Amino acid sequence: MFDSNLKKKHVFLASADPHIINLILNLTQKSILNKKDVILLLDTVTAKSKEIETSCKLYNIKYFYYEDIKSISIQPLSLNSISLQPDNAKTIRSLINRKEVDAKKVNILITDDEVDRWLSLYNREGKIAINTSALIDENVLKVLSVVDNYIAPYTTWGKPLENILGRKLNIIDAVLPFNVLDYQSQEFLEAFLNSRKRDKNLSTYKVLLFTKPQNTRKVFNIIASYLSGRIEIPSNLDITIGTWLPLNPKGMMLYMSLKALIKLKNLPILLKLEQPVSSEQYALMLHEYDCLILQERGGFSTAKYFTENIGKLITLKNSFNDMTLSLDYGIETFSSKTYIDALKHVINTSQEDEENINRFASLLTKRHDESFDTLRDYWNSFQ
């Protein structure tokens, strides 16, 4: 049974987004929102929603299912959705149609995924329309036509969105506080992580290729091309390359082929296979590495965490991630024209590079702090 205490809250749509708990914890830990004023709205009972439900109980986050409120007035202060796709668009449209929320109180927290999908479709077709591969249905189109509030970095995501929709939008120019870990857990692990840094083996330089699994053949071709070329490694240094090849027969065959090439050329290189793990294990894994080579798009939260807390980040020149760091953060990153070039030059870290790594971390922190202030003021404006 719901009572008036559930009214006048900031409601967040959970859908199946893996970042939702992390986001709410970070918003409350940074005092952008008060946890007592936040409610999570789950769509339907699924295995994923049950996981989110368990996390809500663990972190004392209020939640309810959409089915439970269909006949109840909730009148939220704001309705907030990470990303926009058919599932959550259907819920948003329903709540607007029922006059439970005014479209002026709906906020879409934009990610690079939908911007990339919508922009690709717009550039190809000259407009956005119903398209399965772009995750656009009639509900998405309707929400886009009536909602004007979008939380996103303006230059790289907000401005293209205005061009796509053909009108001026209320872009809240801020970076969302996603992170590999929520901030409190990050603080708890900091002492342990720092001790690992002190004990790090300096005779081995470790490079992580991408933040998560990518196309298997693409990964293989990058590493194979690198290994087949001329490689210069200081005599006192070994190299470890972390990669995301799958553990299936195809992945193992490609892995063994790369190991054979390393042995044939007698290279001081070790290949390490990484696999998807929990957030805590992922953070620990990242701290094993000295350098991260970032994919063209996606993995941006990891990239920011790595730059702020760990080491050297290399981007592919003029990629979406490279442009985002340049335009939104003022960071001219270490960038390479190809991934093979990135691997070739990854260990050439000079004193100037070290200074730039520290400067990049400071610029990221500054942008995040400014974003926290912007988001705090924005959500406080809802009455």
CSV table of C-alpha atoms in Angstrom, one decimal:
chain,number,residue,atom,x,y,z
A,1,MET,CA,0.0,0.0,0.0
A,2,PHE,CA,1.4,3.4,-1.0
A,3,ASP,CA,0.8,6.6,1.0
A,4,SER,CA,1.4,10.3,0.5
A,5,ASN,CA,5.0,9.8,1.6
A,6,LEU,CA,5.7,8.4,-1.9
A,7,LYS,CA,4.5,11.6,-3.5
A,8,LYS,CA,6.8,14.5,-4.2
A,9,LYS,CA,9.9,12.3,-4.7
A,10,HIS,CA,12.5,12.1,-7.5
A,11,VAL,CA,11.5,8.9,-9.3
A,12,PHE,CA,14.2,7.0,-11.3
A,13,LEU,CA,13.2,4.4,-13.9
A,14,ALA,CA,15.3,1.3,-13.4
A,15,SER,CA,14.6,-0.7,-16.6
A,16,ALA,CA,17.5,-3.0,-17.0
A,17,ASP,CA,20.3,-0.4,-16.8
A,18,PRO,CA,23.2,-1.8,-14.8
A,19,HIS,CA,24.3,1.6,-13.7
A,20,ILE,CA,21.2,2.7,-11.9
A,21,ILE,CA,22.2,1.6,-8.3
A,22,ASN,CA,25.6,3.1,-8.8
A,23,LEU,CA,24.1,6.3,-10.1
A,24,ILE,CA,21.7,6.7,-7.1
A,25,LEU,CA,24.4,5.9,-4.6
A,26,ASN,CA,26.7,8.5,-6.1
A,27,LEU,CA,24.0,11.1,-6.3
A,28,THR,CA,23.2,10.7,-2.6
A,29,GLN,CA,26.8,10.3,-1.5
A,30,LYS,CA,27.7,13.6,-3.2
A,31,SER,CA,24.6,15.2,-1.6
A,32,ILE,CA,23.1,16.0,-5.0
A,33,LEU,CA,20.0,14.2,-3.8
A,34,ASN,CA,18.8,13.0,-0.4
A,35,LYS,CA,18.2,9.3,-0.4
A,36,LYS,CA,14.9,9.7,1.4
A,37,ASP,CA,13.7,11.8,-1.6
A,38,VAL,CA,14.6,9.1,-4.2
A,39,ILE,CA,12.4,6.2,-5.3
A,40,LEU,CA,13.3,3.6,-7.9
A,41,LEU,CA,10.6,2.4,-10.3
A,42,LEU,CA,11.0,-1.1,-11.6
A,43,ASP,CA,9.2,-2.1,-14.8
A,44,THR,CA,8.3,-5.8,-14.6
A,45,VAL,CA,9.5,-8.7,-12.5
A,46,THR,CA,12.5,-10.3,-14.2
A,47,ALA,CA,15.8,-11.8,-13.1
A,48,LYS,CA,17.5,-8.5,-13.6
A,49,SER,CA,14.9,-6.5,-11.6
A,50,LYS,CA,15.1,-9.0,-8.8
A,51,GLU,CA,18.9,-8.3,-8.6
A,52,ILE,CA,18.2,-4.6,-8.5
A,53,GLU,CA,15.5,-5.2,-5.8
A,54,THR,CA,18.1,-7.0,-3.7
A,55,SER,CA,20.5,-4.1,-4.1
A,56,CYS,CA,17.8,-1.6,-3.1
A,57,LYS,CA,17.3,-3.6,0.1
A,58,LEU,CA,21.0,-3.7,0.8
A,59,TYR,CA,21.5,0.0,0.3
A,60,ASN,CA,18.1,1.1,1.8
A,61,ILE,CA,16.8,2.6,-1.5
A,62,LYS,CA,13.0,2.7,-1.8
A,63,TYR,CA,11.5,1.0,-4.8
A,64,PHE,CA,8.3,-0.2,-6.3
A,65,TYR,CA,7.0,-1.9,-9.5
A,66,TYR,CA,5.1,0.0,-12.1
A,67,GLU,CA,2.2,-2.6,-11.9
A,68,ASP,CA,1.7,-1.6,-8.3
A,69,ILE,CA,1.0,2.1,-9.0
A,70,LYS,CA,-1.2,1.9,-12.1
A,71,SER,CA,-4.3,2.8,-10.1
A,72,ILE,CA,-2.4,5.1,-7.6
A,73,SER,CA,-1.5,8.8,-7.9
A,74,ILE,CA,2.2,9.3,-7.3
A,75,GLN,CA,2.8,12.9,-8.6
A,76,PRO,CA,6.7,12.8,-8.5
A,77,LEU,CA,8.9,15.9,-8.2
A,78,SER,CA,10.7,14.6,-11.2
A,79,LEU,CA,10.8,11.5,-13.4
A,80,ASN,CA,14.3,10.5,-14.5
A,81,SER,CA,15.4,7.9,-17.0
A,82,ILE,CA,18.9,6.7,-17.8
A,83,SER,CA,18.9,6.4,-21.6
A,84,LEU,CA,15.8,6.3,-23.7
A,85,GLN,CA,14.6,3.1,-25.5
A,86,PRO,CA,11.3,1.3,-26.0
A,87,ASP,CA,10.9,-0.2,-22.5
A,88,ASN,CA,11.4,3.0,-20.5
A,89,ALA,CA,9.8,5.2,-23.1
A,90,LYS,CA,6.6,3.2,-22.8
A,91,THR,CA,6.5,3.9,-19.0
A,92,ILE,CA,7.3,7.6,-19.4
A,93,ARG,CA,4.6,8.0,-22.1
A,94,SER,CA,2.0,6.2,-19.9
A,95,LEU,CA,2.8,8.4,-16.8
A,96,ILE,CA,2.5,11.5,-19.0
A,97,ASN,CA,-0.8,10.4,-20.5
A,98,ARG,CA,-2.2,9.6,-17.1
A,99,LYS,CA,-1.1,13.1,-16.0
A,100,GLU,CA,1.0,11.6,-13.2
A,101,VAL,CA,3.9,13.7,-14.4
A,102,ASP,CA,4.2,16.8,-16.6
A,103,ALA,CA,6.6,16.4,-19.5
A,104,LYS,CA,8.4,19.5,-18.0
A,105,LYS,CA,9.4,17.3,-15.0
A,106,VAL,CA,10.8,14.5,-17.1
A,107,ASN,CA,14.6,14.2,-17.4
A,108,ILE,CA,16.4,11.9,-19.8
A,109,LEU,CA,19.9,11.1,-18.6
A,110,ILE,CA,21.6,10.7,-22.0
A,111,THR,CA,24.4,8.2,-22.6
A,112,ASP,CA,26.6,7.9,-25.6
A,113,ASP,CA,24.8,4.7,-26.8
A,114,GLU,CA,21.6,6.4,-27.9
A,115,VAL,CA,23.4,9.5,-29.3
A,116,ASP,CA,25.5,7.2,-31.4
A,117,ARG,CA,22.4,5.2,-32.6
A,118,TRP,CA,20.3,8.3,-33.3
A,119,LEU,CA,23.0,10.2,-35.0
A,120,SER,CA,23.9,7.3,-37.3
A,121,LEU,CA,20.2,7.0,-38.3
A,122,TYR,CA,19.8,10.7,-38.7
A,123,ASN,CA,23.0,11.0,-40.9
A,124,ARG,CA,21.8,8.0,-43.0
A,125,GLU,CA,18.1,8.9,-43.3
A,126,GLY,CA,18.0,12.6,-42.7
A,127,LYS,CA,15.6,12.1,-39.8
A,128,ILE,CA,14.9,9.7,-36.9
A,129,ALA,CA,12.0,7.4,-37.4
A,130,ILE,CA,10.9,4.0,-36.1
A,131,ASN,CA,13.9,1.7,-36.4
A,132,THR,CA,14.5,-1.6,-34.6
A,133,SER,CA,18.3,-1.5,-34.7
A,134,ALA,CA,18.3,2.0,-33.4
A,135,LEU,CA,15.9,1.0,-30.6
A,136,ILE,CA,13.3,3.6,-31.7
A,137,ASP,CA,9.6,2.8,-31.6
A,138,GLU,CA,6.5,5.0,-31.5
A,139,ASN,CA,6.9,5.5,-27.7
A,140,VAL,CA,10.5,6.7,-28.1
A,141,LEU,CA,9.4,9.2,-30.8
A,142,LYS,CA,6.5,10.5,-28.7
A,143,VAL,CA,8.7,11.0,-25.6
A,144,LEU,CA,11.3,12.8,-27.8
A,145,SER,CA,8.6,15.1,-29.1
A,146,VAL,CA,7.3,16.3,-25.8
A,147,VAL,CA,10.3,16.1,-23.4
A,148,ASP,CA,12.8,19.0,-23.5
A,149,ASN,CA,15.0,18.2,-20.5
A,150,TYR,CA,18.2,16.2,-21.2
A,151,ILE,CA,21.1,15.8,-18.9
A,152,ALA,CA,24.3,15.4,-21.0
A,153,PRO,CA,27.6,17.2,-21.9
A,154,TYR,CA,26.3,19.9,-24.3
A,155,THR,CA,29.1,20.0,-26.9
A,156,THR,CA,29.4,16.4,-27.8
A,157,TRP,CA,26.0,15.0,-26.9
A,158,GLY,CA,23.5,17.8,-26.3
A,159,LYS,CA,24.2,19.9,-29.4
A,160,PRO,CA,23.9,16.9,-31.8
A,161,LEU,CA,20.6,16.0,-30.1
A,162,GLU,CA,19.3,19.5,-30.8
A,163,ASN,CA,20.2,19.1,-34.4
A,164,ILE,CA,18.5,15.7,-34.6
A,165,LEU,CA,15.3,16.9,-33.0
A,166,GLY,CA,15.3,20.2,-34.8
A,167,ARG,CA,14.6,22.4,-31.8
A,168,LYS,CA,16.2,24.1,-28.8
A,169,LEU,CA,16.3,21.8,-25.8
A,170,ASN,CA,17.0,22.4,-22.1
A,171,ILE,CA,20.3,20.7,-22.0
A,172,ILE,CA,21.7,20.4,-18.4
A,173,ASP,CA,25.4,20.5,-19.3
A,174,ALA,CA,26.7,18.0,-16.8
A,175,VAL,CA,28.6,14.7,-16.6
A,176,LEU,CA,26.7,12.0,-14.8
A,177,PRO,CA,28.4,10.5,-11.7
A,178,PHE,CA,28.8,7.0,-13.1
A,179,ASN,CA,31.8,5.2,-11.8
A,180,VAL,CA,33.4,1.8,-11.7
A,181,LEU,CA,32.4,1.7,-8.0
A,182,ASP,CA,30.1,4.0,-6.1
A,183,TYR,CA,32.2,6.6,-4.3
A,184,GLN,CA,31.8,5.2,-0.8
A,185,SER,CA,33.0,1.7,-1.9
A,186,GLN,CA,35.8,3.4,-3.7
A,187,GLU,CA,36.9,5.1,-0.5
A,188,PHE,CA,36.8,1.8,1.4
A,189,LEU,CA,39.0,0.1,-1.2
A,190,GLU,CA,41.5,3.0,-1.5
A,191,ALA,CA,43.9,1.9,1.2
A,192,PHE,CA,44.1,-1.6,-0.2
A,193,LEU,CA,44.5,-0.3,-3.7
A,194,ASN,CA,47.3,2.1,-2.7
A,195,SER,CA,49.1,-0.7,-1.0
A,196,ARG,CA,49.0,-2.7,-4.2
A,197,LYS,CA,50.5,0.3,-6.0
A,198,ARG,CA,53.4,0.3,-3.6
A,199,ASP,CA,54.0,-3.4,-4.2
A,200,LYS,CA,53.7,-3.1,-8.0
A,201,ASN,CA,56.4,-5.0,-10.0
A,202,LEU,CA,58.1,-2.1,-11.9
A,203,SER,CA,59.9,-4.5,-14.2
A,204,THR,CA,56.6,-5.3,-16.0
A,205,TYR,CA,54.5,-2.7,-17.9
A,206,LYS,CA,50.9,-3.8,-18.1
A,207,VAL,CA,48.6,-2.6,-20.9
A,208,LEU,CA,44.8,-3.3,-21.0
A,209,LEU,CA,43.4,-3.3,-24.5
A,210,PHE,CA,39.8,-2.1,-24.2
A,211,THR,CA,37.5,-1.8,-21.1
A,212,LYS,CA,35.3,-4.8,-22.0
A,213,PRO,CA,34.8,-7.5,-24.6
A,214,GLN,CA,34.9,-6.4,-28.2
A,215,ASN,CA,34.6,-8.2,-31.5
A,216,THR,CA,36.8,-11.3,-31.2
A,217,ARG,CA,38.3,-11.1,-34.6
A,218,LYS,CA,39.1,-7.4,-34.3
A,219,VAL,CA,41.0,-7.9,-31.1
A,220,PHE,CA,42.9,-10.8,-32.6
A,221,ASN,CA,43.9,-8.9,-35.7
A,222,ILE,CA,45.1,-5.9,-33.6
A,223,ILE,CA,47.4,-8.0,-31.4
A,224,ALA,CA,48.5,-10.2,-34.3
A,225,SER,CA,49.5,-7.2,-36.4
A,226,TYR,CA,51.3,-5.7,-33.5
A,227,LEU,CA,53.2,-8.9,-32.8
A,228,SER,CA,54.1,-9.4,-36.5
A,229,GLY,CA,55.8,-6.0,-36.8
A,230,ARG,CA,59.0,-4.6,-35.4
A,231,ILE,CA,58.8,-4.4,-31.7
A,232,GLU,CA,61.2,-2.5,-29.5
A,233,ILE,CA,61.1,-3.3,-25.8
A,234,PRO,CA,63.7,-2.2,-23.3
A,235,SER,CA,65.9,-5.1,-22.2
A,236,ASN,CA,65.0,-4.6,-18.5
A,237,LEU,CA,61.2,-4.6,-19.1
A,238,ASP,CA,58.5,-7.2,-19.8
A,239,ILE,CA,55.1,-6.4,-21.3
A,240,THR,CA,51.7,-7.8,-20.3
A,241,ILE,CA,48.8,-7.2,-22.6
A,242,GLY,CA,45.4,-7.7,-21.1
A,243,THR,CA,42.7,-8.7,-23.6
A,244,TRP,CA,39.1,-9.8,-23.6
A,245,LEU,CA,39.2,-12.9,-25.8
A,246,PRO,CA,36.4,-15.3,-24.9
A,247,LEU,CA,37.0,-18.7,-23.2
A,248,ASN,CA,35.1,-20.6,-26.0
A,249,PRO,CA,36.9,-22.9,-28.5
A,250,LYS,CA,37.3,-20.0,-31.1
A,251,GLY,CA,38.7,-17.6,-28.5
A,252,MET,CA,41.1,-20.2,-27.1
A,253,MET,CA,42.3,-21.1,-30.7
A,254,LEU,CA,43.1,-17.4,-31.4
A,255,TYR,CA,44.7,-17.1,-28.0
A,256,MET,CA,47.0,-20.0,-28.6
A,257,SER,CA,47.9,-18.6,-32.1
A,258,LEU,CA,49.0,-15.4,-30.5
A,259,LYS,CA,51.0,-17.2,-27.8
A,260,ALA,CA,52.7,-19.2,-30.6
A,261,LEU,CA,53.7,-16.0,-32.4
A,262,ILE,CA,55.1,-14.6,-29.2
A,263,LYS,CA,57.2,-17.7,-28.6
A,264,LEU,CA,58.4,-17.8,-32.3
A,265,LYS,CA,59.7,-14.2,-32.0
A,266,ASN,CA,61.0,-14.8,-28.5
A,267,LEU,CA,59.3,-11.7,-27.2
A,268,PRO,CA,59.1,-10.6,-23.5
A,269,ILE,CA,55.3,-10.3,-23.8
A,270,LEU,CA,52.7,-12.1,-21.7
A,271,LEU,CA,49.1,-12.2,-22.8
A,272,LYS,CA,46.5,-12.1,-20.0
A,273,LEU,CA,42.9,-13.0,-20.6
A,274,GLU,CA,40.3,-10.9,-18.7
A,275,GLN,CA,36.7,-11.8,-18.2
A,276,PRO,CA,33.6,-9.9,-17.0
A,277,VAL,CA,33.5,-9.8,-13.2
A,278,SER,CA,31.8,-7.9,-10.4
A,279,SER,CA,32.3,-4.1,-10.0
A,280,GLU,CA,34.7,-4.7,-7.0
A,281,GLN,CA,36.8,-7.3,-8.8
A,282,TYR,CA,36.8,-5.0,-11.9
A,283,ALA,CA,38.2,-2.1,-10.0
A,284,LEU,CA,41.0,-4.3,-8.5
A,285,MET,CA,41.7,-5.6,-12.0
A,286,LEU,CA,42.1,-2.1,-13.4
A,287,HIS,CA,44.7,-1.2,-10.8
A,288,GLU,CA,46.9,-4.1,-12.0
A,289,TYR,CA,47.5,-2.1,-15.2
A,290,ASP,CA,49.7,0.9,-16.1
A,291,CYS,CA,47.9,1.9,-19.3
A,292,LEU,CA,44.5,1.6,-20.8
A,293,ILE,CA,43.9,1.7,-24.6
A,294,LEU,CA,40.3,2.8,-25.0
A,295,GLN,CA,37.9,1.6,-27.7
A,296,GLU,CA,36.3,4.1,-30.1
A,297,ARG,CA,33.0,4.4,-28.1
A,298,GLY,CA,31.8,3.1,-24.8
A,299,GLY,CA,33.6,2.4,-21.6
A,300,PHE,CA,33.8,6.1,-20.8
A,301,SER,CA,33.1,5.7,-17.1
A,302,THR,CA,36.0,3.3,-16.8
A,303,ALA,CA,38.2,5.6,-18.9
A,304,LYS,CA,37.5,8.5,-16.5
A,305,TYR,CA,38.1,6.3,-13.4
A,306,PHE,CA,41.4,5.0,-14.9
A,307,THR,CA,42.6,8.5,-15.7
A,308,GLU,CA,41.7,10.0,-12.3
A,309,ASN,CA,43.0,7.1,-10.2
A,310,ILE,CA,45.5,4.9,-12.0
A,311,GLY,CA,47.5,5.9,-15.1
A,312,LYS,CA,47.9,6.5,-18.8
A,313,LEU,CA,44.9,6.5,-21.1
A,314,ILE,CA,45.3,6.2,-24.9
A,315,THR,CA,42.5,7.0,-27.3
A,316,LEU,CA,42.0,6.4,-31.0
A,317,LYS,CA,42.5,9.8,-32.7
A,318,ASN,CA,39.2,11.5,-33.7
A,319,SER,CA,37.1,8.7,-32.2
A,320,PHE,CA,33.9,9.5,-30.2
A,321,ASN,CA,35.7,9.0,-26.9
A,322,ASP,CA,38.7,11.0,-28.0
A,323,MET,CA,36.5,13.9,-29.1
A,324,THR,CA,34.5,13.7,-25.8
A,325,LEU,CA,37.6,14.1,-23.7
A,326,SER,CA,38.9,16.9,-25.9
A,327,LEU,CA,35.7,19.0,-26.2
A,328,ASP,CA,34.0,18.3,-22.8
A,329,TYR,CA,37.1,18.1,-20.6
A,330,GLY,CA,39.7,20.1,-22.4
A,331,ILE,CA,42.0,17.1,-22.4
A,332,GLU,CA,44.2,16.5,-25.4
A,333,THR,CA,44.8,12.8,-24.6
A,334,PHE,CA,47.5,10.5,-25.6
A,335,SER,CA,46.1,9.4,-28.9
A,336,SER,CA,47.2,7.2,-31.8
A,337,LYS,CA,46.0,6.9,-35.3
A,338,THR,CA,45.6,3.1,-35.0
A,339,TYR,CA,45.5,0.6,-32.1
A,340,ILE,CA,48.7,-1.0,-33.5
A,341,ASP,CA,50.5,2.3,-33.1
A,342,ALA,CA,49.1,2.7,-29.6
A,343,LEU,CA,50.6,-0.7,-28.6
A,344,LYS,CA,53.9,0.2,-30.3
A,345,HIS,CA,54.3,3.4,-28.4
A,346,VAL,CA,52.6,2.6,-25.2
A,347,ILE,CA,55.7,2.2,-23.1
A,348,ASN,CA,57.3,5.4,-24.2
A,349,THR,CA,56.2,7.3,-21.1
A,350,SER,CA,58.4,10.4,-20.4
A,351,GLN,CA,58.5,12.8,-17.5
A,352,GLU,CA,56.3,15.1,-19.6
A,353,ASP,CA,53.8,12.3,-20.0
A,354,GLU,CA,53.7,11.8,-16.2
A,355,GLU,CA,53.0,15.5,-15.7
A,356,ASN,CA,50.2,15.3,-18.3
A,357,ILE,CA,48.7,12.2,-16.6
A,358,ASN,CA,48.4,14.2,-13.4
A,359,ARG,CA,47.0,17.2,-15.2
A,360,PHE,CA,44.4,15.2,-17.0
A,361,ALA,CA,43.3,13.7,-13.6
A,362,SER,CA,42.9,17.2,-12.2
A,363,LEU,CA,40.8,18.4,-15.2
A,364,LEU,CA,38.5,15.4,-14.8
A,365,THR,CA,38.0,16.1,-11.1
A,366,LYS,CA,37.3,19.7,-11.8
A,367,ARG,CA,34.7,18.9,-14.5
A,368,HIS,CA,33.1,16.4,-12.2
A,369,ASP,CA,32.9,18.8,-9.2
A,370,GLU,CA,31.3,21.4,-11.5
A,371,SER,CA,28.8,18.8,-12.8
A,372,PHE,CA,27.9,17.9,-9.2
A,373,ASP,CA,27.1,21.5,-8.4
A,374,THR,CA,25.0,21.8,-11.6
A,375,LEU,CA,23.0,18.7,-10.9
A,376,ARG,CA,22.4,19.6,-7.3
A,377,ASP,CA,21.0,23.0,-8.3
A,378,TYR,CA,19.0,21.5,-11.0
A,379,TRP,CA,17.2,18.9,-9.0
A,380,ASN,CA,16.7,21.3,-6.1
A,381,SER,CA,14.7,23.5,-8.6
A,382,PHE,CA,11.9,21.0,-8.7
A,383,GLN,CA,9.1,21.8,-6.3
